[in-house]
Amino acid sequence: MKSLTDPSQALSTGLAKIRTEFHVPEGFPAEVMAAAELAARRVPNQHADRTGMPFVTLDPAASTDLDQAFSIEASNSDLLLHYAIADVAWFVEDGDALDREAWARGETLYLPDGKAGLYPPAIAEGSASLLPDGPRPAVVFTVRVAEDGAVKLDGAERAIIHSRAKLAYDSVTASDVPAGFAELARRMAANEERRGASRVDPPEQEVERLADGSFRLSFRPILQSEQDNAALSLAANMAIADAMLAHKTGLFRVMSGPDASKVQRLRNAAQALGLSWPASTNLRDYQRTLDPADPKQAALMLEIRRAGNGASYQPYQEGVVPWHEAMAATYAHATAPLRRLADRYVVRCALAIANGQPVPQAVSDAFAGLPKVMGRADARASQINHAAIDLAEAVMLRGREGETFKAVVTDFVDHGVRVQLADMPVVASVKASGLRQGDGVTLKLALADPDQRSIVFEPV
């Protein structure tokens, strides 16, 4: 990890430019803020009292928009996951100012110097957020997780909950979480392996803001607590997806896998990196053996992620089984309604199904329009993330033109190769030929321009 020395404020200036370039909203219109303040005072009156249940939350330490809280109990050999999801629909009504603004945004946008929320703070970080400072309305899904990791939606209800603790990924201990947390995660992981799921979680390159106001560029590994927590969302999302499919309605997350030519390219990449990939082992099984702590294996994991086709949203279609290749399952997004517009509608759909009620027409109508809205929002979020990383790399290297750097070839790009520097978390494309994946190279920095978010290396 490297802190960024930025006395000229090039990073701050560049981030402001990114916000302008990608039309990142600054705050909310006065009408929306007023609507949020009013909605935040709405008193829940359709909710069961579940404040006696021992819910907790687990998120990044700095998060205040908390979508999920959980409690776990045993039921013979099964585990019952009580997964409380922020009841955003209690505060946001179809067609109101909050709803219209959310449709314009699609999702919360995250930048190193702050986020642009989907909903105003009075909702997202106040009345709807499952913080431990008081009772909150939620939709509590009860998901039954069998010994083999199979999941089933047992029920759903609107309820008032009171989180016992706001736990953080980097400091949580086994004694902090409900009994059964690690076992539930183990069951879900074993089930993924049996299904042949091919999720890839390589270290992520990111720019983060530190407590003193400075920034840091790093490759952030996924913590074990984060992986285990993700298993809870996975269980709920799969159970909800199965319930929607059984009732011939819903909005699903779908993804196809890499074709045969891309798989062969990945095999070539593994060979170039000096990794053993038996001919009898398919991609799904092989990638589950990769260790992100090993630089060469992490490089292949990143290449696998790039080779896959991106995920998208798809409403229910008669006779079509929506499929997510990486999950090897029917899958949906329901567990982050404070940060993703689509989740609010999936939660409403699942709540109706679980209680034998018809899905609201407004929800069914929304499913048709959400794929385009969410696709556009996802694309903008990805572009912003890449732009911020490109900027941070240029700021980190500015003034070092002419210096040489050791690097490793990770994969091929048009007219050259992609490399990762050996001593800092920088990834770059280099015009070069005659190189193989895994080769070590020495590069000279020719240009580092924060204004253009550009770095140029030349092979020595």
JSON list of C-alpha atoms in Angstrom, two decimals, residues 149-373:
[
{"chain": "A", "resi": 149, "resn": "GLY", "atom": "CA", "xyz": [-26.22, -25.38, 2.00]},
{"chain": "A", "resi": 150, "resn": "ALA", "atom": "CA", "xyz": [-29.52, -25.60, 0.14]},
{"chain": "A", "resi": 151, "resn": "VAL", "atom": "CA", "xyz": [-31.66, -22.53, 0.85]},
{"chain": "A", "resi": 152, "resn": "LYS", "atom": "CA", "xyz": [-35.39, -21.91, 1.05]},
{"chain": "A", "resi": 153, "resn": "LEU", "atom": "CA", "xyz": [-37.41, -18.81, 1.84]},
{"chain": "A", "resi": 154, "resn": "ASP", "atom": "CA", "xyz": [-39.50, -19.70, 4.89]},
{"chain": "A", "resi": 155, "resn": "GLY", "atom": "CA", "xyz": [-41.22, -16.35, 5.25]},
{"chain": "A", "resi": 156, "resn": "ALA", "atom": "CA", "xyz": [-41.00, -12.56, 5.18]},
{"chain": "A", "resi": 157, "resn": "GLU", "atom": "CA", "xyz": [-42.59, -9.82, 7.23]},
{"chain": "A", "resi": 158, "resn": "ARG", "atom": "CA", "xyz": [-42.40, -6.14, 7.90]},
{"chain": "A", "resi": 159, "resn": "ALA", "atom": "CA", "xyz": [-40.98, -5.72, 11.39]},
{"chain": "A", "resi": 160, "resn": "ILE", "atom": "CA", "xyz": [-39.42, -3.27, 13.80]},
{"chain": "A", "resi": 161, "resn": "ILE", "atom": "CA", "xyz": [-35.93, -4.38, 14.81]},
{"chain": "A", "resi": 162, "resn": "HIS", "atom": "CA", "xyz": [-33.22, -2.95, 17.05]},
{"chain": "A", "resi": 163, "resn": "SER", "atom": "CA", "xyz": [-29.65, -3.81, 16.08]},
{"chain": "A", "resi": 164, "resn": "ARG", "atom": "CA", "xyz": [-27.48, -4.75, 19.05]},
{"chain": "A", "resi": 165, "resn": "ALA", "atom": "CA", "xyz": [-24.15, -3.74, 17.49]},
{"chain": "A", "resi": 166, "resn": "LYS", "atom": "CA", "xyz": [-22.53, -2.13, 14.45]},
{"chain": "A", "resi": 167, "resn": "LEU", "atom": "CA", "xyz": [-19.69, -4.54, 13.68]},
{"chain": "A", "resi": 168, "resn": "ALA", "atom": "CA", "xyz": [-16.82, -3.83, 11.27]},
{"chain": "A", "resi": 169, "resn": "TYR", "atom": "CA", "xyz": [-15.04, -6.20, 8.88]},
{"chain": "A", "resi": 170, "resn": "ASP", "atom": "CA", "xyz": [-11.56, -5.28, 10.10]},
{"chain": "A", "resi": 171, "resn": "SER", "atom": "CA", "xyz": [-12.23, -5.68, 13.82]},
{"chain": "A", "resi": 172, "resn": "VAL", "atom": "CA", "xyz": [-15.05, -8.21, 14.28]},
{"chain": "A", "resi": 173, "resn": "THR", "atom": "CA", "xyz": [-14.33, -11.32, 16.35]},
{"chain": "A", "resi": 174, "resn": "ALA", "atom": "CA", "xyz": [-16.04, -14.69, 16.49]},
{"chain": "A", "resi": 175, "resn": "SER", "atom": "CA", "xyz": [-17.66, -13.79, 19.81]},
{"chain": "A", "resi": 176, "resn": "ASP", "atom": "CA", "xyz": [-19.27, -10.67, 18.31]},
{"chain": "A", "resi": 177, "resn": "VAL", "atom": "CA", "xyz": [-21.45, -12.47, 15.74]},
{"chain": "A", "resi": 178, "resn": "PRO", "atom": "CA", "xyz": [-24.38, -14.81, 16.37]},
{"chain": "A", "resi": 179, "resn": "ALA", "atom": "CA", "xyz": [-23.64, -18.48, 16.89]},
{"chain": "A", "resi": 180, "resn": "GLY", "atom": "CA", "xyz": [-23.92, -20.23, 13.54]},
{"chain": "A", "resi": 181, "resn": "PHE", "atom": "CA", "xyz": [-22.39, -17.38, 11.51]},
{"chain": "A", "resi": 182, "resn": "ALA", "atom": "CA", "xyz": [-19.24, -19.27, 10.51]},
{"chain": "A", "resi": 183, "resn": "GLU", "atom": "CA", "xyz": [-21.16, -22.53, 10.04]},
{"chain": "A", "resi": 184, "resn": "LEU", "atom": "CA", "xyz": [-23.67, -20.86, 7.74]},
{"chain": "A", "resi": 185, "resn": "ALA", "atom": "CA", "xyz": [-20.84, -19.40, 5.67]},
{"chain": "A", "resi": 186, "resn": "ARG", "atom": "CA", "xyz": [-19.20, -22.85, 5.52]},
{"chain": "A", "resi": 187, "resn": "ARG", "atom": "CA", "xyz": [-22.43, -24.45, 4.32]},
{"chain": "A", "resi": 188, "resn": "MET", "atom": "CA", "xyz": [-22.87, -21.84, 1.60]},
{"chain": "A", "resi": 189, "resn": "ALA", "atom": "CA", "xyz": [-19.26, -22.26, 0.45]},
{"chain": "A", "resi": 190, "resn": "ALA", "atom": "CA", "xyz": [-19.64, -26.05, 0.31]},
{"chain": "A", "resi": 191, "resn": "ASN", "atom": "CA", "xyz": [-22.85, -25.67, -1.66]},
{"chain": "A", "resi": 192, "resn": "GLU", "atom": "CA", "xyz": [-21.12, -23.33, -4.10]},
{"chain": "A", "resi": 193, "resn": "GLU", "atom": "CA", "xyz": [-18.45, -25.96, -4.67]},
{"chain": "A", "resi": 194, "resn": "ARG", "atom": "CA", "xyz": [-21.06, -28.67, -5.27]},
{"chain": "A", "resi": 195, "resn": "ARG", "atom": "CA", "xyz": [-22.94, -26.44, -7.72]},
{"chain": "A", "resi": 196, "resn": "GLY", "atom": "CA", "xyz": [-19.74, -25.63, -9.57]},
{"chain": "A", "resi": 197, "resn": "ALA", "atom": "CA", "xyz": [-20.07, -21.90, -8.89]},
{"chain": "A", "resi": 198, "resn": "SER", "atom": "CA", "xyz": [-17.20, -19.86, -10.28]},
{"chain": "A", "resi": 199, "resn": "ARG", "atom": "CA", "xyz": [-17.20, -16.61, -8.35]},
{"chain": "A", "resi": 200, "resn": "VAL", "atom": "CA", "xyz": [-13.76, -14.97, -8.41]},
{"chain": "A", "resi": 201, "resn": "ASP", "atom": "CA", "xyz": [-12.67, -12.61, -5.62]},
{"chain": "A", "resi": 202, "resn": "PRO", "atom": "CA", "xyz": [-9.18, -11.34, -6.50]},
{"chain": "A", "resi": 203, "resn": "PRO", "atom": "CA", "xyz": [-7.60, -8.44, -4.62]},
{"chain": "A", "resi": 204, "resn": "GLU", "atom": "CA", "xyz": [-9.18, -5.16, -5.72]},
{"chain": "A", "resi": 205, "resn": "GLN", "atom": "CA", "xyz": [-7.22, -2.10, -6.75]},
{"chain": "A", "resi": 206, "resn": "GLU", "atom": "CA", "xyz": [-8.74, 0.89, -4.96]},
{"chain": "A", "resi": 207, "resn": "VAL", "atom": "CA", "xyz": [-8.17, 4.45, -3.82]},
{"chain": "A", "resi": 208, "resn": "GLU", "atom": "CA", "xyz": [-9.23, 5.10, -0.23]},
{"chain": "A", "resi": 209, "resn": "ARG", "atom": "CA", "xyz": [-9.36, 8.22, 1.91]},
{"chain": "A", "resi": 210, "resn": "LEU", "atom": "CA", "xyz": [-7.54, 7.99, 5.25]},
{"chain": "A", "resi": 211, "resn": "ALA", "atom": "CA", "xyz": [-8.57, 9.51, 8.57]},
{"chain": "A", "resi": 212, "resn": "ASP", "atom": "CA", "xyz": [-6.10, 12.39, 8.17]},
{"chain": "A", "resi": 213, "resn": "GLY", "atom": "CA", "xyz": [-7.62, 13.38, 4.83]},
{"chain": "A", "resi": 214, "resn": "SER", "atom": "CA", "xyz": [-4.85, 11.88, 2.68]},
{"chain": "A", "resi": 215, "resn": "PHE", "atom": "CA", "xyz": [-5.39, 9.12, 0.14]},
{"chain": "A", "resi": 216, "resn": "ARG", "atom": "CA", "xyz": [-3.90, 5.68, -0.41]},
{"chain": "A", "resi": 217, "resn": "LEU", "atom": "CA", "xyz": [-3.71, 3.47, -3.49]},
{"chain": "A", "resi": 218, "resn": "SER", "atom": "CA", "xyz": [-3.66, -0.22, -2.69]},
{"chain": "A", "resi": 219, "resn": "PHE", "atom": "CA", "xyz": [-4.59, -3.73, -3.66]},
{"chain": "A", "resi": 220, "resn": "ARG", "atom": "CA", "xyz": [-7.19, -4.65, -1.03]},
{"chain": "A", "resi": 221, "resn": "PRO", "atom": "CA", "xyz": [-7.69, -8.36, -0.34]},
{"chain": "A", "resi": 222, "resn": "ILE", "atom": "CA", "xyz": [-11.18, -9.57, 0.60]},
{"chain": "A", "resi": 223, "resn": "LEU", "atom": "CA", "xyz": [-11.20, -10.21, 4.36]},
{"chain": "A", "resi": 224, "resn": "GLN", "atom": "CA", "xyz": [-12.54, -13.51, 5.68]},
{"chain": "A", "resi": 225, "resn": "SER", "atom": "CA", "xyz": [-15.21, -11.67, 7.67]},
{"chain": "A", "resi": 226, "resn": "GLU", "atom": "CA", "xyz": [-16.31, -9.98, 4.44]},
{"chain": "A", "resi": 227, "resn": "GLN", "atom": "CA", "xyz": [-16.51, -13.30, 2.62]},
{"chain": "A", "resi": 228, "resn": "ASP", "atom": "CA", "xyz": [-18.50, -14.87, 5.43]},
{"chain": "A", "resi": 229, "resn": "ASN", "atom": "CA", "xyz": [-20.87, -11.91, 5.55]},
{"chain": "A", "resi": 230, "resn": "ALA", "atom": "CA", "xyz": [-21.37, -12.14, 1.79]},
{"chain": "A", "resi": 231, "resn": "ALA", "atom": "CA", "xyz": [-22.59, -15.71, 2.32]},
{"chain": "A", "resi": 232, "resn": "LEU", "atom": "CA", "xyz": [-25.61, -14.32, 4.19]},
{"chain": "A", "resi": 233, "resn": "SER", "atom": "CA", "xyz": [-26.56, -12.09, 1.27]},
{"chain": "A", "resi": 234, "resn": "LEU", "atom": "CA", "xyz": [-25.96, -14.97, -1.11]},
{"chain": "A", "resi": 235, "resn": "ALA", "atom": "CA", "xyz": [-28.33, -17.21, 0.87]},
{"chain": "A", "resi": 236, "resn": "ALA", "atom": "CA", "xyz": [-31.07, -14.58, 0.97]},
{"chain": "A", "resi": 237, "resn": "ASN", "atom": "CA", "xyz": [-30.70, -13.55, -2.67]},
{"chain": "A", "resi": 238, "resn": "MET", "atom": "CA", "xyz": [-30.81, -17.15, -3.91]},
{"chain": "A", "resi": 239, "resn": "ALA", "atom": "CA", "xyz": [-33.82, -18.03, -1.75]},
{"chain": "A", "resi": 240, "resn": "ILE", "atom": "CA", "xyz": [-35.68, -14.92, -2.92]},
{"chain": "A", "resi": 241, "resn": "ALA", "atom": "CA", "xyz": [-34.78, -15.63, -6.56]},
{"chain": "A", "resi": 242, "resn": "ASP", "atom": "CA", "xyz": [-36.12, -19.20, -6.29]},
{"chain": "A", "resi": 243, "resn": "ALA", "atom": "CA", "xyz": [-39.36, -17.93, -4.74]},
{"chain": "A", "resi": 244, "resn": "MET", "atom": "CA", "xyz": [-39.87, -15.35, -7.49]},
{"chain": "A", "resi": 245, "resn": "LEU", "atom": "CA", "xyz": [-39.15, -17.88, -10.22]},
{"chain": "A", "resi": 246, "resn": "ALA", "atom": "CA", "xyz": [-41.63, -20.35, -8.70]},
{"chain": "A", "resi": 247, "resn": "HIS", "atom": "CA", "xyz": [-44.28, -17.61, -8.82]},
{"chain": "A", "resi": 248, "resn": "LYS", "atom": "CA", "xyz": [-43.36, -16.61, -12.39]},
{"chain": "A", "resi": 249, "resn": "THR", "atom": "CA", "xyz": [-42.40, -13.06, -11.59]},
{"chain": "A", "resi": 250, "resn": "GLY", "atom": "CA", "xyz": [-39.38, -11.04, -10.52]},
{"chain": "A", "resi": 251, "resn": "LEU", "atom": "CA", "xyz": [-36.18, -9.35, -11.61]},
{"chain": "A", "resi": 252, "resn": "PHE", "atom": "CA", "xyz": [-33.08, -11.52, -11.81]},
{"chain": "A", "resi": 253, "resn": "ARG", "atom": "CA", "xyz": [-29.34, -11.04, -12.06]},
{"chain": "A", "resi": 254, "resn": "VAL", "atom": "CA", "xyz": [-28.03, -13.02, -15.05]},
{"chain": "A", "resi": 255, "resn": "MET", "atom": "CA", "xyz": [-24.59, -13.70, -16.45]},
{"chain": "A", "resi": 256, "resn": "SER", "atom": "CA", "xyz": [-23.16, -16.00, -19.11]},
{"chain": "A", "resi": 257, "resn": "GLY", "atom": "CA", "xyz": [-19.72, -17.57, -18.87]},
{"chain": "A", "resi": 258, "resn": "PRO", "atom": "CA", "xyz": [-16.68, -17.18, -21.15]},
{"chain": "A", "resi": 259, "resn": "ASP", "atom": "CA", "xyz": [-16.87, -19.05, -24.46]},
{"chain": "A", "resi": 260, "resn": "ALA", "atom": "CA", "xyz": [-14.51, -21.83, -25.53]},
{"chain": "A", "resi": 261, "resn": "SER", "atom": "CA", "xyz": [-12.00, -19.48, -27.16]},
{"chain": "A", "resi": 262, "resn": "LYS", "atom": "CA", "xyz": [-11.71, -17.38, -23.99]},
{"chain": "A", "resi": 263, "resn": "VAL", "atom": "CA", "xyz": [-11.28, -20.48, -21.86]},
{"chain": "A", "resi": 264, "resn": "GLN", "atom": "CA", "xyz": [-8.42, -21.60, -24.12]},
{"chain": "A", "resi": 265, "resn": "ARG", "atom": "CA", "xyz": [-6.84, -18.18, -23.78]},
{"chain": "A", "resi": 266, "resn": "LEU", "atom": "CA", "xyz": [-7.07, -18.53, -20.01]},
{"chain": "A", "resi": 267, "resn": "ARG", "atom": "CA", "xyz": [-5.34, -21.90, -20.23]},
{"chain": "A", "resi": 268, "resn": "ASN", "atom": "CA", "xyz": [-2.57, -20.26, -22.24]},
{"chain": "A", "resi": 269, "resn": "ALA", "atom": "CA", "xyz": [-2.32, -17.53, -19.60]},
{"chain": "A", "resi": 270, "resn": "ALA", "atom": "CA", "xyz": [-2.00, -20.11, -16.83]},
{"chain": "A", "resi": 271, "resn": "GLN", "atom": "CA", "xyz": [0.77, -21.88, -18.72]},
{"chain": "A", "resi": 272, "resn": "ALA", "atom": "CA", "xyz": [2.61, -18.60, -19.30]},
{"chain": "A", "resi": 273, "resn": "LEU", "atom": "CA", "xyz": [2.35, -17.81, -15.59]},
{"chain": "A", "resi": 274, "resn": "GLY", "atom": "CA", "xyz": [3.83, -21.19, -14.74]},
{"chain": "A", "resi": 275, "resn": "LEU", "atom": "CA", "xyz": [0.60, -22.49, -13.20]},
{"chain": "A", "resi": 276, "resn": "SER", "atom": "CA", "xyz": [-0.53, -26.09, -13.55]},
{"chain": "A", "resi": 277, "resn": "TRP", "atom": "CA", "xyz": [-4.04, -26.48, -14.98]},
{"chain": "A", "resi": 278, "resn": "PRO", "atom": "CA", "xyz": [-4.83, -30.14, -15.71]},
{"chain": "A", "resi": 279, "resn": "ALA", "atom": "CA", "xyz": [-6.57, -30.73, -19.04]},
{"chain": "A", "resi": 280, "resn": "SER", "atom": "CA", "xyz": [-9.27, -32.75, -17.28]},
{"chain": "A", "resi": 281, "resn": "THR", "atom": "CA", "xyz": [-10.20, -29.85, -14.93]},
{"chain": "A", "resi": 282, "resn": "ASN", "atom": "CA", "xyz": [-12.77, -27.34, -16.12]},
{"chain": "A", "resi": 283, "resn": "LEU", "atom": "CA", "xyz": [-12.58, -23.60, -15.46]},
{"chain": "A", "resi": 284, "resn": "ARG", "atom": "CA", "xyz": [-15.11, -23.65, -12.61]},
{"chain": "A", "resi": 285, "resn": "ASP", "atom": "CA", "xyz": [-13.21, -26.26, -10.63]},
{"chain": "A", "resi": 286, "resn": "TYR", "atom": "CA", "xyz": [-9.77, -24.88, -11.41]},
{"chain": "A", "resi": 287, "resn": "GLN", "atom": "CA", "xyz": [-10.38, -21.30, -10.37]},
{"chain": "A", "resi": 288, "resn": "ARG", "atom": "CA", "xyz": [-11.63, -22.41, -6.96]},
{"chain": "A", "resi": 289, "resn": "THR", "atom": "CA", "xyz": [-8.08, -23.66, -6.26]},
{"chain": "A", "resi": 290, "resn": "LEU", "atom": "CA", "xyz": [-6.47, -20.28, -6.92]},
{"chain": "A", "resi": 291, "resn": "ASP", "atom": "CA", "xyz": [-4.95, -18.30, -4.05]},
{"chain": "A", "resi": 292, "resn": "PRO", "atom": "CA", "xyz": [-5.27, -14.50, -4.30]},
{"chain": "A", "resi": 293, "resn": "ALA", "atom": "CA", "xyz": [-2.26, -14.09, -1.98]},
{"chain": "A", "resi": 294, "resn": "ASP", "atom": "CA", "xyz": [0.01, -15.52, -4.69]},
{"chain": "A", "resi": 295, "resn": "PRO", "atom": "CA", "xyz": [0.84, -12.78, -7.26]},
{"chain": "A", "resi": 296, "resn": "LYS", "atom": "CA", "xyz": [0.74, -15.09, -10.27]},
{"chain": "A", "resi": 297, "resn": "GLN", "atom": "CA", "xyz": [-2.50, -16.75, -9.22]},
{"chain": "A", "resi": 298, "resn": "ALA", "atom": "CA", "xyz": [-4.02, -13.36, -8.42]},
{"chain": "A", "resi": 299, "resn": "ALA", "atom": "CA", "xyz": [-3.03, -12.20, -11.91]},
{"chain": "A", "resi": 300, "resn": "LEU", "atom": "CA", "xyz": [-4.87, -15.15, -13.43]},
{"chain": "A", "resi": 301, "resn": "MET", "atom": "CA", "xyz": [-7.90, -14.47, -11.21]},
{"chain": "A", "resi": 302, "resn": "LEU", "atom": "CA", "xyz": [-8.06, -10.93, -12.57]},
{"chain": "A", "resi": 303, "resn": "GLU", "atom": "CA", "xyz": [-7.79, -12.29, -16.11]},
{"chain": "A", "resi": 304, "resn": "ILE", "atom": "CA", "xyz": [-10.65, -14.74, -15.42]},
{"chain": "A", "resi": 305, "resn": "ARG", "atom": "CA", "xyz": [-12.81, -11.90, -14.17]},
{"chain": "A", "resi": 306, "resn": "ARG", "atom": "CA", "xyz": [-12.08, -9.86, -17.31]},
{"chain": "A", "resi": 307, "resn": "ALA", "atom": "CA", "xyz": [-12.84, -12.88, -19.54]},
{"chain": "A", "resi": 308, "resn": "GLY", "atom": "CA", "xyz": [-16.34, -13.36, -18.16]},
{"chain": "A", "resi": 309, "resn": "ASN", "atom": "CA", "xyz": [-19.32, -11.61, -19.63]},
{"chain": "A", "resi": 310, "resn": "GLY", "atom": "CA", "xyz": [-20.72, -8.89, -17.39]},
{"chain": "A", "resi": 311, "resn": "ALA", "atom": "CA", "xyz": [-23.80, -9.47, -15.27]},
{"chain": "A", "resi": 312, "resn": "SER", "atom": "CA", "xyz": [-27.07, -7.77, -16.14]},
{"chain": "A", "resi": 313, "resn": "TYR", "atom": "CA", "xyz": [-30.70, -7.61, -15.00]},
{"chain": "A", "resi": 314, "resn": "GLN", "atom": "CA", "xyz": [-33.50, -9.61, -16.59]},
{"chain": "A", "resi": 315, "resn": "PRO", "atom": "CA", "xyz": [-37.22, -9.63, -15.74]},
{"chain": "A", "resi": 316, "resn": "TYR", "atom": "CA", "xyz": [-39.06, -12.95, -15.60]},
{"chain": "A", "resi": 317, "resn": "GLN", "atom": "CA", "xyz": [-39.85, -14.42, -19.03]},
{"chain": "A", "resi": 318, "resn": "GLU", "atom": "CA", "xyz": [-42.19, -17.37, -19.50]},
{"chain": "A", "resi": 319, "resn": "GLY", "atom": "CA", "xyz": [-40.23, -20.53, -20.30]},
{"chain": "A", "resi": 320, "resn": "VAL", "atom": "CA", "xyz": [-36.82, -18.97, -19.59]},
{"chain": "A", "resi": 321, "resn": "VAL", "atom": "CA", "xyz": [-34.77, -19.96, -16.55]},
{"chain": "A", "resi": 322, "resn": "PRO", "atom": "CA", "xyz": [-32.68, -16.91, -15.58]},
{"chain": "A", "resi": 323, "resn": "TRP", "atom": "CA", "xyz": [-29.16, -18.11, -14.92]},
{"chain": "A", "resi": 324, "resn": "HIS", "atom": "CA", "xyz": [-26.08, -16.57, -13.33]},
{"chain": "A", "resi": 325, "resn": "GLU", "atom": "CA", "xyz": [-23.09, -18.54, -14.54]},
{"chain": "A", "resi": 326, "resn": "ALA", "atom": "CA", "xyz": [-20.69, -17.39, -11.82]},
{"chain": "A", "resi": 327, "resn": "MET", "atom": "CA", "xyz": [-23.22, -18.34, -9.14]},
{"chain": "A", "resi": 328, "resn": "ALA", "atom": "CA", "xyz": [-24.29, -21.49, -10.99]},
{"chain": "A", "resi": 329, "resn": "ALA", "atom": "CA", "xyz": [-27.79, -20.65, -9.81]},
{"chain": "A", "resi": 330, "resn": "THR", "atom": "CA", "xyz": [-30.84, -18.50, -10.32]},
{"chain": "A", "resi": 331, "resn": "TYR", "atom": "CA", "xyz": [-29.95, -15.29, -8.54]},
{"chain": "A", "resi": 332, "resn": "ALA", "atom": "CA", "xyz": [-31.37, -11.87, -7.67]},
{"chain": "A", "resi": 333, "resn": "HIS", "atom": "CA", "xyz": [-30.33, -8.67, -5.94]},
{"chain": "A", "resi": 334, "resn": "ALA", "atom": "CA", "xyz": [-32.50, -7.85, -2.93]},
{"chain": "A", "resi": 335, "resn": "THR", "atom": "CA", "xyz": [-30.21, -7.06, -0.03]},
{"chain": "A", "resi": 336, "resn": "ALA", "atom": "CA", "xyz": [-29.01, -3.48, -0.69]},
{"chain": "A", "resi": 337, "resn": "PRO", "atom": "CA", "xyz": [-32.08, -1.29, -1.30]},
{"chain": "A", "resi": 338, "resn": "LEU", "atom": "CA", "xyz": [-30.41, 1.80, 0.19]},
{"chain": "A", "resi": 339, "resn": "ARG", "atom": "CA", "xyz": [-27.73, 1.60, -2.50]},
{"chain": "A", "resi": 340, "resn": "ARG", "atom": "CA", "xyz": [-29.43, -0.04, -5.51]},
{"chain": "A", "resi": 341, "resn": "LEU", "atom": "CA", "xyz": [-32.77, 1.04, -6.92]},
{"chain": "A", "resi": 342, "resn": "ALA", "atom": "CA", "xyz": [-33.74, -2.42, -8.22]},
{"chain": "A", "resi": 343, "resn": "ASP", "atom": "CA", "xyz": [-33.48, -4.04, -4.79]},
{"chain": "A", "resi": 344, "resn": "ARG", "atom": "CA", "xyz": [-36.38, -1.99, -3.41]},
{"chain": "A", "resi": 345, "resn": "TYR", "atom": "CA", "xyz": [-38.72, -3.56, -5.97]},
{"chain": "A", "resi": 346, "resn": "VAL", "atom": "CA", "xyz": [-37.38, -7.09, -5.52]},
{"chain": "A", "resi": 347, "resn": "VAL", "atom": "CA", "xyz": [-37.93, -6.78, -1.75]},
{"chain": "A", "resi": 348, "resn": "ARG", "atom": "CA", "xyz": [-41.53, -5.65, -2.33]},
{"chain": "A", "resi": 349, "resn": "CYS", "atom": "CA", "xyz": [-42.09, -8.54, -4.74]},
{"chain": "A", "resi": 350, "resn": "ALA", "atom": "CA", "xyz": [-40.67, -11.16, -2.36]},
{"chain": "A", "resi": 351, "resn": "LEU", "atom": "CA", "xyz": [-42.63, -9.75, 0.58]},
{"chain": "A", "resi": 352, "resn": "ALA", "atom": "CA", "xyz": [-45.88, -10.07, -1.35]},
{"chain": "A", "resi": 353, "resn": "ILE", "atom": "CA", "xyz": [-45.10, -13.62, -2.53]},
{"chain": "A", "resi": 354, "resn": "ALA", "atom": "CA", "xyz": [-44.14, -14.81, 0.95]},
{"chain": "A", "resi": 355, "resn": "ASN", "atom": "CA", "xyz": [-47.47, -13.60, 2.34]},
{"chain": "A", "resi": 356, "resn": "GLY", "atom": "CA", "xyz": [-49.68, -14.96, -0.44]},
{"chain": "A", "resi": 357, "resn": "GLN", "atom": "CA", "xyz": [-50.47, -11.51, -1.80]},
{"chain": "A", "resi": 358, "resn": "PRO", "atom": "CA", "xyz": [-50.42, -10.34, -5.43]},
{"chain": "A", "resi": 359, "resn": "VAL", "atom": "CA", "xyz": [-47.30, -8.52, -6.53]},
{"chain": "A", "resi": 360, "resn": "PRO", "atom": "CA", "xyz": [-48.15, -4.79, -6.74]},
{"chain": "A", "resi": 361, "resn": "GLN", "atom": "CA", "xyz": [-48.69, -3.65, -10.31]},
{"chain": "A", "resi": 362, "resn": "ALA", "atom": "CA", "xyz": [-46.20, -0.82, -9.81]},
{"chain": "A", "resi": 363, "resn": "VAL", "atom": "CA", "xyz": [-43.55, -3.43, -8.99]},
{"chain": "A", "resi": 364, "resn": "SER", "atom": "CA", "xyz": [-44.33, -5.57, -12.05]},
{"chain": "A", "resi": 365, "resn": "ASP", "atom": "CA", "xyz": [-44.25, -2.48, -14.25]},
{"chain": "A", "resi": 366, "resn": "ALA", "atom": "CA", "xyz": [-40.90, -1.42, -12.77]},
{"chain": "A", "resi": 367, "resn": "PHE", "atom": "CA", "xyz": [-39.28, -4.77, -13.62]},
{"chain": "A", "resi": 368, "resn": "ALA", "atom": "CA", "xyz": [-39.59, -3.96, -17.32]},
{"chain": "A", "resi": 369, "resn": "GLY", "atom": "CA", "xyz": [-37.74, -0.64, -17.06]},
{"chain": "A", "resi": 370, "resn": "LEU", "atom": "CA", "xyz": [-35.14, -1.43, -14.43]},
{"chain": "A", "resi": 371, "resn": "PRO", "atom": "CA", "xyz": [-32.63, -3.39, -16.59]},
{"chain": "A", "resi": 372, "resn": "LYS", "atom": "CA", "xyz": [-31.86, -0.34, -18.72]},
{"chain": "A", "resi": 373, "resn": "VAL", "atom": "CA", "xyz": [-31.69, 2.02, -15.74]}
]
